[in-house]
Amino acid sequence: MNPTFGASILSWIPPMWTPEGGLFAIQQASAAGFDLLEILLPPSMEFDAPTVKRQLKQHGLKATCSLNLPQEAHIPFYPKEATRLIKAALDKASELEVDYLGGVLHSGIGVFSGKQRTREEENTLCEVWAEVAEYAGRSGITIGIEPINRYESYMCTSAEEVLRFIKCVDAPNLSLHLDTFHMNIEETSFYEPVIAAGSRLRHIHMTESDRGMLGEGNVRWDDLFRGLQEIDFNGNLVLENFSNSVPGMAVAVSLWRPSKYNADELAKGSLAFMRKMTCEHQ
């Protein structure tokens, strides 16, 4: 197992990309000792890829991209809009010369139909994924699909669901993107989804059950890393924890209690934890 240790821009800035905020996240990730920065692209796609690419190089960082579909691109309701937006994100990823776009690419976060997912919605989902996977393949980009919890989506809430839809599409560049915060709510095991995914697992958001310091909550980290060891995971372990010491973050991600640590303490302490757990499970 030889993962790449990364952090999301959300470790330092709220999910509202600005050139100034982006540069700050790049500087902080580099200073904290990370190898990679996950850049959450804005749905507006107002993002200067050539400048960011140069800044990443100056600070010795690799990068991946992510996108969370907004309400107006909820795939079951607006498949054309979702397809257009995902392709635009893939274009930005290509400009950055990164090979991965992950995130909530199945539904608009917080959008519900009031019913369980239907077969028609599943078919629409697979049609969109097939089209964007083919488009991504032209640039050598892998797409990662992140299941999220039942309070934020009804389309994909577990690894099993995502893997089943990936199998239906049968595109070689579709993969599973896990997030330990959502796993803690929806999965019965931190080990089994990793084993079930195998080589389809490329990217994991490493975050504690309360979004705080890794190792201080309810996530069963030993089970997760045991699974990663067994599949010889060589993808990205990307920190995505939050501190309300970051202006605007409390409202953005519902941090209603004061955070125990500031952003830099969370980043450095969590990176040390990830490195320790990796060493223990070689």
mmCIF file of N, CA and C in Angstrom, residues 66-174:
data_model
loop_
_atom_site.group_PDB
_atom_site.id
_atom_site.type_symbol
_atom_site.label_atom_id
_atom_site.label_comp_id
_atom_site.label_asym_id
_atom_site.label_seq_id
_atom_site.Cartn_x
_atom_site.Cartn_y
_atom_site.Cartn_z
ATOM 1 N N SER A 66 -12.738 17.941 -7.900
ATOM 2 C CA SER A 66 -14.019 17.377 -7.500
ATOM 3 C C SER A 66 -15.109 18.364 -7.867
ATOM 4 N N LEU A 67 -16.326 17.835 -7.907
ATOM 5 C CA LEU A 67 -17.508 18.639 -8.213
ATOM 6 C C LEU A 67 -18.680 18.047 -7.458
ATOM 7 N N ASN A 68 -19.445 18.904 -6.808
ATOM 8 C CA ASN A 68 -20.701 18.488 -6.192
ATOM 9 C C ASN A 68 -21.839 19.112 -6.985
ATOM 10 N N LEU A 69 -22.707 18.279 -7.538
ATOM 11 C CA LEU A 69 -23.768 18.799 -8.379
ATOM 12 C C LEU A 69 -24.702 19.701 -7.577
ATOM 13 N N PRO A 70 -25.020 20.875 -8.102
ATOM 14 C CA PRO A 70 -25.985 21.751 -7.430
ATOM 15 C C PRO A 70 -27.416 21.283 -7.701
ATOM 16 N N GLN A 71 -28.361 21.907 -7.045
ATOM 17 C CA GLN A 71 -29.768 21.508 -7.177
ATOM 18 C C GLN A 71 -30.246 21.563 -8.617
ATOM 19 N N GLU A 72 -29.774 22.552 -9.372
ATOM 20 C CA GLU A 72 -30.233 22.721 -10.747
ATOM 21 C C GLU A 72 -29.593 21.733 -11.719
ATOM 22 N N ALA A 73 -28.752 20.826 -11.188
ATOM 23 C CA ALA A 73 -28.155 19.775 -12.025
ATOM 24 C C ALA A 73 -28.417 18.395 -11.423
ATOM 25 N N HIS A 74 -29.509 18.278 -10.683
ATOM 26 C CA HIS A 74 -29.926 16.979 -10.130
ATOM 27 C C HIS A 74 -30.216 16.040 -11.303
ATOM 28 N N ILE A 75 -29.448 14.979 -11.430
ATOM 29 C CA ILE A 75 -29.502 14.159 -12.644
ATOM 30 C C ILE A 75 -30.899 13.643 -12.987
ATOM 31 N N PRO A 76 -31.679 13.096 -12.052
ATOM 32 C CA PRO A 76 -32.998 12.594 -12.438
ATOM 33 C C PRO A 76 -33.932 13.667 -13.007
ATOM 34 N N PHE A 77 -33.780 14.917 -12.554
ATOM 35 C CA PHE A 77 -34.653 15.996 -13.010
ATOM 36 C C PHE A 77 -34.061 16.732 -14.213
ATOM 37 N N TYR A 78 -32.737 16.909 -14.199
ATOM 38 C CA TYR A 78 -32.089 17.759 -15.199
ATOM 39 C C TYR A 78 -30.856 17.058 -15.794
ATOM 40 N N PRO A 79 -31.037 15.964 -16.495
ATOM 41 C CA PRO A 79 -29.882 15.204 -16.990
ATOM 42 C C PRO A 79 -29.014 15.985 -17.977
ATOM 43 N N LYS A 80 -29.624 16.797 -18.817
ATOM 44 C CA LYS A 80 -28.827 17.561 -19.788
ATOM 45 C C LYS A 80 -27.955 18.594 -19.083
ATOM 46 N N GLU A 81 -28.525 19.265 -18.095
ATOM 47 C CA GLU A 81 -27.758 20.268 -17.344
ATOM 48 C C GLU A 81 -26.615 19.595 -16.582
ATOM 49 N N ALA A 82 -26.884 18.426 -15.983
ATOM 50 C CA ALA A 82 -25.844 17.706 -15.246
ATOM 51 C C ALA A 82 -24.731 17.262 -16.184
ATOM 52 N N THR A 83 -25.095 16.751 -17.332
ATOM 53 C CA THR A 83 -24.096 16.308 -18.303
ATOM 54 C C THR A 83 -23.220 17.465 -18.749
ATOM 55 N N ARG A 84 -23.840 18.590 -19.034
ATOM 56 C CA ARG A 84 -23.071 19.767 -19.450
ATOM 57 C C ARG A 84 -22.109 20.210 -18.361
ATOM 58 N N LEU A 85 -22.587 20.232 -17.116
ATOM 59 C CA LEU A 85 -21.753 20.709 -16.016
ATOM 60 C C LEU A 85 -20.592 19.746 -15.753
ATOM 61 N N ILE A 86 -20.848 18.453 -15.754
ATOM 62 C CA ILE A 86 -19.768 17.485 -15.526
ATOM 63 C C ILE A 86 -18.732 17.575 -16.638
ATOM 64 N N LYS A 87 -19.169 17.739 -17.879
ATOM 65 C CA LYS A 87 -18.212 17.894 -18.981
ATOM 66 C C LYS A 87 -17.391 19.165 -18.825
ATOM 67 N N ALA A 88 -18.021 20.240 -18.366
ATOM 68 C CA ALA A 88 -17.275 21.487 -18.126
ATOM 69 C C ALA A 88 -16.225 21.284 -17.038
ATOM 70 N N ALA A 89 -16.576 20.530 -16.001
ATOM 71 C CA ALA A 89 -15.616 20.232 -14.936
ATOM 72 C C ALA A 89 -14.473 19.376 -15.466
ATOM 73 N N LEU A 90 -14.793 18.438 -16.332
ATOM 74 C CA LEU A 90 -13.749 17.604 -16.942
ATOM 75 C C LEU A 90 -12.815 18.443 -17.803
ATOM 76 N N ASP A 91 -13.356 19.446 -18.463
ATOM 77 C CA ASP A 91 -12.506 20.347 -19.250
ATOM 78 C C ASP A 91 -11.530 21.099 -18.350
ATOM 79 N N LYS A 92 -12.013 21.562 -17.198
ATOM 80 C CA LYS A 92 -11.127 22.253 -16.249
ATOM 81 C C LYS A 92 -10.066 21.302 -15.705
ATOM 82 N N ALA A 93 -10.470 20.079 -15.398
ATOM 83 C CA ALA A 93 -9.504 19.091 -14.917
ATOM 84 C C ALA A 93 -8.443 18.815 -15.969
ATOM 85 N N SER A 94 -8.868 18.745 -17.218
ATOM 86 C CA SER A 94 -7.918 18.519 -18.307
ATOM 87 C C SER A 94 -6.948 19.682 -18.440
ATOM 88 N N GLU A 95 -7.452 20.910 -18.293
ATOM 89 C CA GLU A 95 -6.577 22.090 -18.347
ATOM 90 C C GLU A 95 -5.532 22.047 -17.235
ATOM 91 N N LEU A 96 -5.924 21.529 -16.074
ATOM 92 C CA LEU A 96 -4.993 21.410 -14.949
ATOM 93 C C LEU A 96 -4.036 20.234 -15.114
ATOM 94 N N GLU A 97 -4.331 19.381 -16.093
ATOM 95 C CA GLU A 97 -3.567 18.152 -16.345
ATOM 96 C C GLU A 97 -3.625 17.204 -15.153
ATOM 97 N N VAL A 98 -4.833 17.073 -14.574
ATOM 98 C CA VAL A 98 -5.055 16.082 -13.524
ATOM 99 C C VAL A 98 -5.859 14.927 -14.123
ATOM 100 N N ASP A 99 -5.781 13.777 -13.486
ATOM 101 C CA ASP A 99 -6.393 12.577 -14.063
ATOM 102 C C ASP A 99 -7.578 12.055 -13.270
ATOM 103 N N TYR A 100 -8.149 12.898 -12.380
ATOM 104 C CA TYR A 100 -9.254 12.434 -11.535
ATOM 105 C C TYR A 100 -10.234 13.554 -11.272
ATOM 106 N N LEU A 101 -11.522 13.253 -11.457
ATOM 107 C CA LEU A 101 -12.611 14.133 -11.052
ATOM 108 C C LEU A 101 -13.573 13.308 -10.209
ATOM 109 N N GLY A 102 -13.721 13.671 -8.946
ATOM 110 C CA GLY A 102 -14.615 12.943 -8.056
ATOM 111 C C GLY A 102 -15.713 13.830 -7.519
ATOM 112 N N GLY A 103 -16.462 13.298 -6.562
ATOM 113 C CA GLY A 103 -17.475 14.092 -5.891
ATOM 114 C C GLY A 103 -18.872 13.531 -6.014
ATOM 115 N N VAL A 104 -19.829 14.359 -5.629
ATOM 116 C CA VAL A 104 -21.239 13.967 -5.643
ATOM 117 C C VAL A 104 -21.766 14.187 -7.062
ATOM 118 N N LEU A 105 -21.614 13.171 -7.881
ATOM 119 C CA LEU A 105 -21.932 13.254 -9.310
ATOM 120 C C LEU A 105 -23.122 12.367 -9.659
ATOM 121 N N HIS A 106 -24.024 12.231 -8.710
ATOM 122 C CA HIS A 106 -25.239 11.453 -8.935
ATOM 123 C C HIS A 106 -26.499 12.256 -8.692
ATOM 124 N N SER A 107 -26.410 13.318 -7.919
ATOM 125 C CA SER A 107 -27.610 14.072 -7.560
ATOM 126 C C SER A 107 -27.214 15.417 -6.979
ATOM 127 N N GLY A 108 -28.168 16.347 -7.015
ATOM 128 C CA GLY A 108 -27.952 17.606 -6.334
ATOM 129 C C GLY A 108 -28.042 17.400 -4.832
ATOM 130 N N ILE A 109 -27.069 17.897 -4.103
ATOM 131 C CA ILE A 109 -27.084 17.713 -2.648
ATOM 132 C C ILE A 109 -28.314 18.409 -2.063
ATOM 133 N N GLY A 110 -29.075 17.640 -1.280
ATOM 134 C CA GLY A 110 -30.262 18.179 -0.636
ATOM 135 C C GLY A 110 -31.518 18.146 -1.481
ATOM 136 N N VAL A 111 -31.456 17.534 -2.673
ATOM 137 C CA VAL A 111 -32.640 17.439 -3.535
ATOM 138 C C VAL A 111 -33.311 16.082 -3.321
ATOM 139 N N PHE A 112 -34.620 16.106 -3.071
ATOM 140 C CA PHE A 112 -35.376 14.879 -2.849
ATOM 141 C C PHE A 112 -36.647 14.900 -3.691
ATOM 142 N N SER A 113 -37.069 13.721 -4.103
ATOM 143 C CA SER A 113 -38.304 13.593 -4.874
ATOM 144 C C SER A 113 -39.505 13.341 -3.971
ATOM 145 N N GLY A 114 -39.247 12.983 -2.720
ATOM 146 C CA GLY A 114 -40.328 12.611 -1.811
ATOM 147 C C GLY A 114 -40.665 11.135 -1.879
ATOM 148 N N LYS A 115 -39.926 10.400 -2.724
ATOM 149 C CA LYS A 115 -40.139 8.967 -2.883
ATOM 150 C C LYS A 115 -38.790 8.265 -2.944
ATOM 151 N N GLN A 116 -38.829 6.943 -2.909
ATOM 152 C CA GLN A 116 -37.609 6.188 -3.128
ATOM 153 C C GLN A 116 -37.177 6.315 -4.584
ATOM 154 N N ARG A 117 -35.906 6.054 -4.819
ATOM 155 C CA ARG A 117 -35.356 6.096 -6.178
ATOM 156 C C ARG A 117 -36.113 5.115 -7.080
ATOM 157 N N THR A 118 -36.421 5.534 -8.297
ATOM 158 C CA THR A 118 -37.160 4.692 -9.230
ATOM 159 C C THR A 118 -36.220 4.069 -10.264
ATOM 160 N N ARG A 119 -36.709 3.051 -10.950
ATOM 161 C CA ARG A 119 -35.921 2.430 -12.008
ATOM 162 C C ARG A 119 -35.641 3.432 -13.137
ATOM 163 N N GLU A 120 -36.607 4.270 -13.439
ATOM 164 C CA GLU A 120 -36.406 5.288 -14.474
ATOM 165 C C GLU A 120 -35.275 6.233 -14.087
ATOM 166 N N GLU A 121 -35.226 6.628 -12.819
ATOM 167 C CA GLU A 121 -34.146 7.503 -12.356
ATOM 168 C C GLU A 121 -32.795 6.794 -12.443
ATOM 169 N N GLU A 122 -32.767 5.514 -12.114
ATOM 170 C CA GLU A 122 -31.530 4.744 -12.224
ATOM 171 C C GLU A 122 -31.050 4.686 -13.673
ATOM 172 N N ASN A 123 -31.973 4.481 -14.596
ATOM 173 C CA ASN A 123 -31.604 4.429 -16.006
ATOM 174 C C ASN A 123 -31.048 5.761 -16.481
ATOM 175 N N THR A 124 -31.685 6.855 -16.048
ATOM 176 C CA THR A 124 -31.197 8.190 -16.411
ATOM 177 C C THR A 124 -29.794 8.410 -15.865
ATOM 178 N N LEU A 125 -29.584 7.997 -14.618
ATOM 179 C CA LEU A 125 -28.276 8.126 -13.992
ATOM 180 C C LEU A 125 -27.208 7.395 -14.802
ATOM 181 N N CYS A 126 -27.475 6.175 -15.162
ATOM 182 C CA CYS A 126 -26.491 5.372 -15.898
ATOM 183 C C CYS A 126 -26.231 5.944 -17.289
ATOM 184 N N GLU A 127 -27.259 6.501 -17.914
ATOM 185 C CA GLU A 127 -27.073 7.123 -19.233
ATOM 186 C C GLU A 127 -26.134 8.327 -19.146
ATOM 187 N N VAL A 128 -26.324 9.146 -18.119
ATOM 188 C CA VAL A 128 -25.450 10.317 -17.945
ATOM 189 C C VAL A 128 -24.021 9.872 -17.641
ATOM 190 N N TRP A 129 -23.871 8.912 -16.730
ATOM 191 C CA TRP A 129 -22.529 8.430 -16.397
ATOM 192 C C TRP A 129 -21.818 7.847 -17.616
ATOM 193 N N ALA A 130 -22.552 7.118 -18.453
ATOM 194 C CA ALA A 130 -21.938 6.531 -19.645
ATOM 195 C C ALA A 130 -21.419 7.621 -20.572
ATOM 196 N N GLU A 131 -22.210 8.687 -20.742
ATOM 197 C CA GLU A 131 -21.793 9.763 -21.634
ATOM 198 C C GLU A 131 -20.588 10.517 -21.093
ATOM 199 N N VAL A 132 -20.612 10.856 -19.795
ATOM 200 C CA VAL A 132 -19.492 11.645 -19.260
ATOM 201 C C VAL A 132 -18.242 10.780 -19.100
ATOM 202 N N ALA A 133 -18.407 9.480 -18.864
ATOM 203 C CA ALA A 133 -17.237 8.602 -18.769
ATOM 204 C C ALA A 133 -16.530 8.506 -20.110
ATOM 205 N N GLU A 134 -17.307 8.407 -21.178
ATOM 206 C CA GLU A 134 -16.703 8.374 -22.506
ATOM 207 C C GLU A 134 -15.976 9.675 -22.798
ATOM 208 N N TYR A 135 -16.579 10.792 -22.399
ATOM 209 C CA TYR A 135 -15.963 12.109 -22.602
ATOM 210 C C TYR A 135 -14.678 12.227 -21.788
ATOM 211 N N ALA A 136 -14.711 11.762 -20.540
ATOM 212 C CA ALA A 136 -13.528 11.821 -19.674
ATOM 213 C C ALA A 136 -12.401 10.958 -20.217
ATOM 214 N N GLY A 137 -12.770 9.828 -20.809
ATOM 215 C CA GLY A 137 -11.754 8.921 -21.332
ATOM 216 C C GLY A 137 -10.892 9.534 -22.405
ATOM 217 N N ARG A 138 -11.428 10.499 -23.130
ATOM 218 C CA ARG A 138 -10.644 11.161 -24.178
ATOM 219 C C ARG A 138 -9.452 11.922 -23.597
ATOM 220 N N SER A 139 -9.576 12.336 -22.335
ATOM 221 C CA SER A 139 -8.496 13.072 -21.667
ATOM 222 C C SER A 139 -7.770 12.226 -20.634
ATOM 223 N N GLY A 140 -8.083 10.944 -20.576
ATOM 224 C CA GLY A 140 -7.429 10.065 -19.614
ATOM 225 C C GLY A 140 -7.829 10.327 -18.180
ATOM 226 N N ILE A 141 -9.051 10.792 -17.964
ATOM 227 C CA ILE A 141 -9.517 11.142 -16.623
ATOM 228 C C ILE A 141 -10.430 10.050 -16.080
ATOM 229 N N THR A 142 -10.213 9.679 -14.826
ATOM 230 C CA THR A 142 -11.097 8.774 -14.107
ATOM 231 C C THR A 142 -12.124 9.586 -13.333
ATOM 232 N N ILE A 143 -13.369 9.145 -13.367
ATOM 233 C CA ILE A 143 -14.445 9.788 -12.614
ATOM 234 C C ILE A 143 -14.747 8.955 -11.374
ATOM 235 N N GLY A 144 -14.788 9.605 -10.215
ATOM 236 C CA GLY A 144 -15.117 8.927 -8.965
ATOM 237 C C GLY A 144 -16.470 9.383 -8.445
ATOM 238 N N ILE A 145 -17.332 8.425 -8.102
ATOM 239 C CA ILE A 145 -18.681 8.727 -7.632
ATOM 240 C C ILE A 145 -18.740 8.554 -6.118
ATOM 241 N N GLU A 146 -19.147 9.606 -5.421
ATOM 242 C CA GLU A 146 -19.157 9.615 -3.954
ATOM 243 C C GLU A 146 -20.568 9.442 -3.404
ATOM 244 N N PRO A 147 -20.858 8.304 -2.763
ATOM 245 C CA PRO A 147 -22.142 8.183 -2.075
ATOM 246 C C PRO A 147 -22.153 9.057 -0.822
ATOM 247 N N ILE A 148 -23.308 9.646 -0.550
ATOM 248 C CA ILE A 148 -23.434 10.499 0.633
ATOM 249 C C ILE A 148 -24.643 10.041 1.456
ATOM 250 N N ASN A 149 -24.823 10.633 2.611
ATOM 251 C CA ASN A 149 -25.811 10.098 3.555
ATOM 252 C C ASN A 149 -27.254 10.426 3.168
ATOM 253 N N ARG A 150 -28.160 9.717 3.783
ATOM 254 C CA ARG A 150 -29.598 9.777 3.460
ATOM 255 C C ARG A 150 -30.223 11.140 3.691
ATOM 256 N N TYR A 151 -29.576 11.984 4.489
ATOM 257 C CA TYR A 151 -30.114 13.310 4.754
ATOM 258 C C TYR A 151 -29.723 14.319 3.677
ATOM 259 N N GLU A 152 -28.862 13.885 2.759
ATOM 260 C CA GLU A 152 -28.414 14.767 1.687
ATOM 261 C C GLU A 152 -28.740 14.250 0.292
ATOM 262 N N SER A 153 -29.112 12.971 0.178
ATOM 263 C CA SER A 153 -29.438 12.404 -1.130
ATOM 264 C C SER A 153 -30.279 11.140 -0.955
ATOM 265 N N TYR A 154 -31.050 10.821 -1.998
ATOM 266 C CA TYR A 154 -31.758 9.543 -2.035
ATOM 267 C C TYR A 154 -31.266 8.677 -3.188
ATOM 268 N N MET A 155 -30.325 9.176 -3.986
ATOM 269 C CA MET A 155 -29.894 8.463 -5.187
ATOM 270 C C MET A 155 -28.779 7.459 -4.911
ATOM 271 N N CYS A 156 -27.714 7.876 -4.250
ATOM 272 C CA CYS A 156 -26.578 6.991 -3.956
ATOM 273 C C CYS A 156 -26.114 7.257 -2.539
ATOM 274 N N THR A 157 -26.460 6.346 -1.630
ATOM 275 C CA THR A 157 -26.105 6.533 -0.228
ATOM 276 C C THR A 157 -25.159 5.459 0.293
ATOM 277 N N SER A 158 -24.798 4.494 -0.556
ATOM 278 C CA SER A 158 -23.899 3.432 -0.098
ATOM 279 C C SER A 158 -22.941 3.040 -1.205
ATOM 280 N N ALA A 159 -21.844 2.436 -0.806
ATOM 281 C CA ALA A 159 -20.865 1.946 -1.781
ATOM 282 C C ALA A 159 -21.484 0.894 -2.692
ATOM 283 N N GLU A 160 -22.316 0.024 -2.128
ATOM 284 C CA GLU A 160 -22.923 -1.050 -2.925
ATOM 285 C C GLU A 160 -23.748 -0.490 -4.072
ATOM 286 N N GLU A 161 -24.507 0.576 -3.811
ATOM 287 C CA GLU A 161 -25.314 1.181 -4.871
ATOM 288 C C GLU A 161 -24.438 1.728 -5.987
ATOM 289 N N VAL A 162 -23.415 2.475 -5.611
ATOM 290 C CA VAL A 162 -22.529 3.053 -6.623
ATOM 291 C C VAL A 162 -21.857 1.963 -7.443
ATOM 292 N N LEU A 163 -21.361 0.935 -6.788
ATOM 293 C CA LEU A 163 -20.693 -0.156 -7.497
ATOM 294 C C LEU A 163 -21.655 -0.879 -8.442
ATOM 295 N N ARG A 164 -22.906 -1.005 -8.032
ATOM 296 C CA ARG A 164 -23.894 -1.668 -8.896
ATOM 297 C C ARG A 164 -24.157 -0.845 -10.154
ATOM 298 N N PHE A 165 -24.272 0.469 -10.000
ATOM 299 C CA PHE A 165 -24.510 1.312 -11.169
ATOM 300 C C PHE A 165 -23.271 1.382 -12.064
ATOM 301 N N ILE A 166 -22.094 1.390 -11.461
ATOM 302 C CA ILE A 166 -20.859 1.367 -12.244
ATOM 303 C C ILE A 166 -20.804 0.099 -13.083
ATOM 304 N N LYS A 167 -21.201 -1.015 -12.494
ATOM 305 C CA LYS A 167 -21.213 -2.281 -13.231
ATOM 306 C C LYS A 167 -22.184 -2.217 -14.405
ATOM 307 N N CYS A 168 -23.312 -1.550 -14.219
ATOM 308 C CA CYS A 168 -24.287 -1.417 -15.307
ATOM 309 C C CYS A 168 -23.723 -0.588 -16.455
ATOM 310 N N VAL A 169 -23.005 0.472 -16.128
ATOM 311 C CA VAL A 169 -22.426 1.325 -17.172
ATOM 312 C C VAL A 169 -21.263 0.628 -17.867
ATOM 313 N N ASP A 170 -20.464 -0.083 -17.071
ATOM 314 C CA ASP A 170 -19.341 -0.863 -17.594
ATOM 315 C C ASP A 170 -18.329 0.009 -18.343
ATOM 316 N N ALA A 171 -17.982 1.149 -17.734
ATOM 317 C CA ALA A 171 -16.935 2.017 -18.282
ATOM 318 C C ALA A 171 -15.681 1.836 -17.433
ATOM 319 N N PRO A 172 -14.520 1.626 -18.042
ATOM 320 C CA PRO A 172 -13.314 1.333 -17.259
ATOM 321 C C PRO A 172 -12.838 2.484 -16.399
ATOM 322 N N ASN A 173 -13.262 3.700 -16.699
ATOM 323 C CA ASN A 173 -12.767 4.866 -15.956
ATOM 324 C C ASN A 173 -13.792 5.419 -14.966
ATOM 325 N N LEU A 174 -14.781 4.615 -14.580
ATOM 326 C CA LEU A 174 -15.666 4.975 -13.469
ATOM 327 C C LEU A 174 -15.181 4.280 -12.211
#
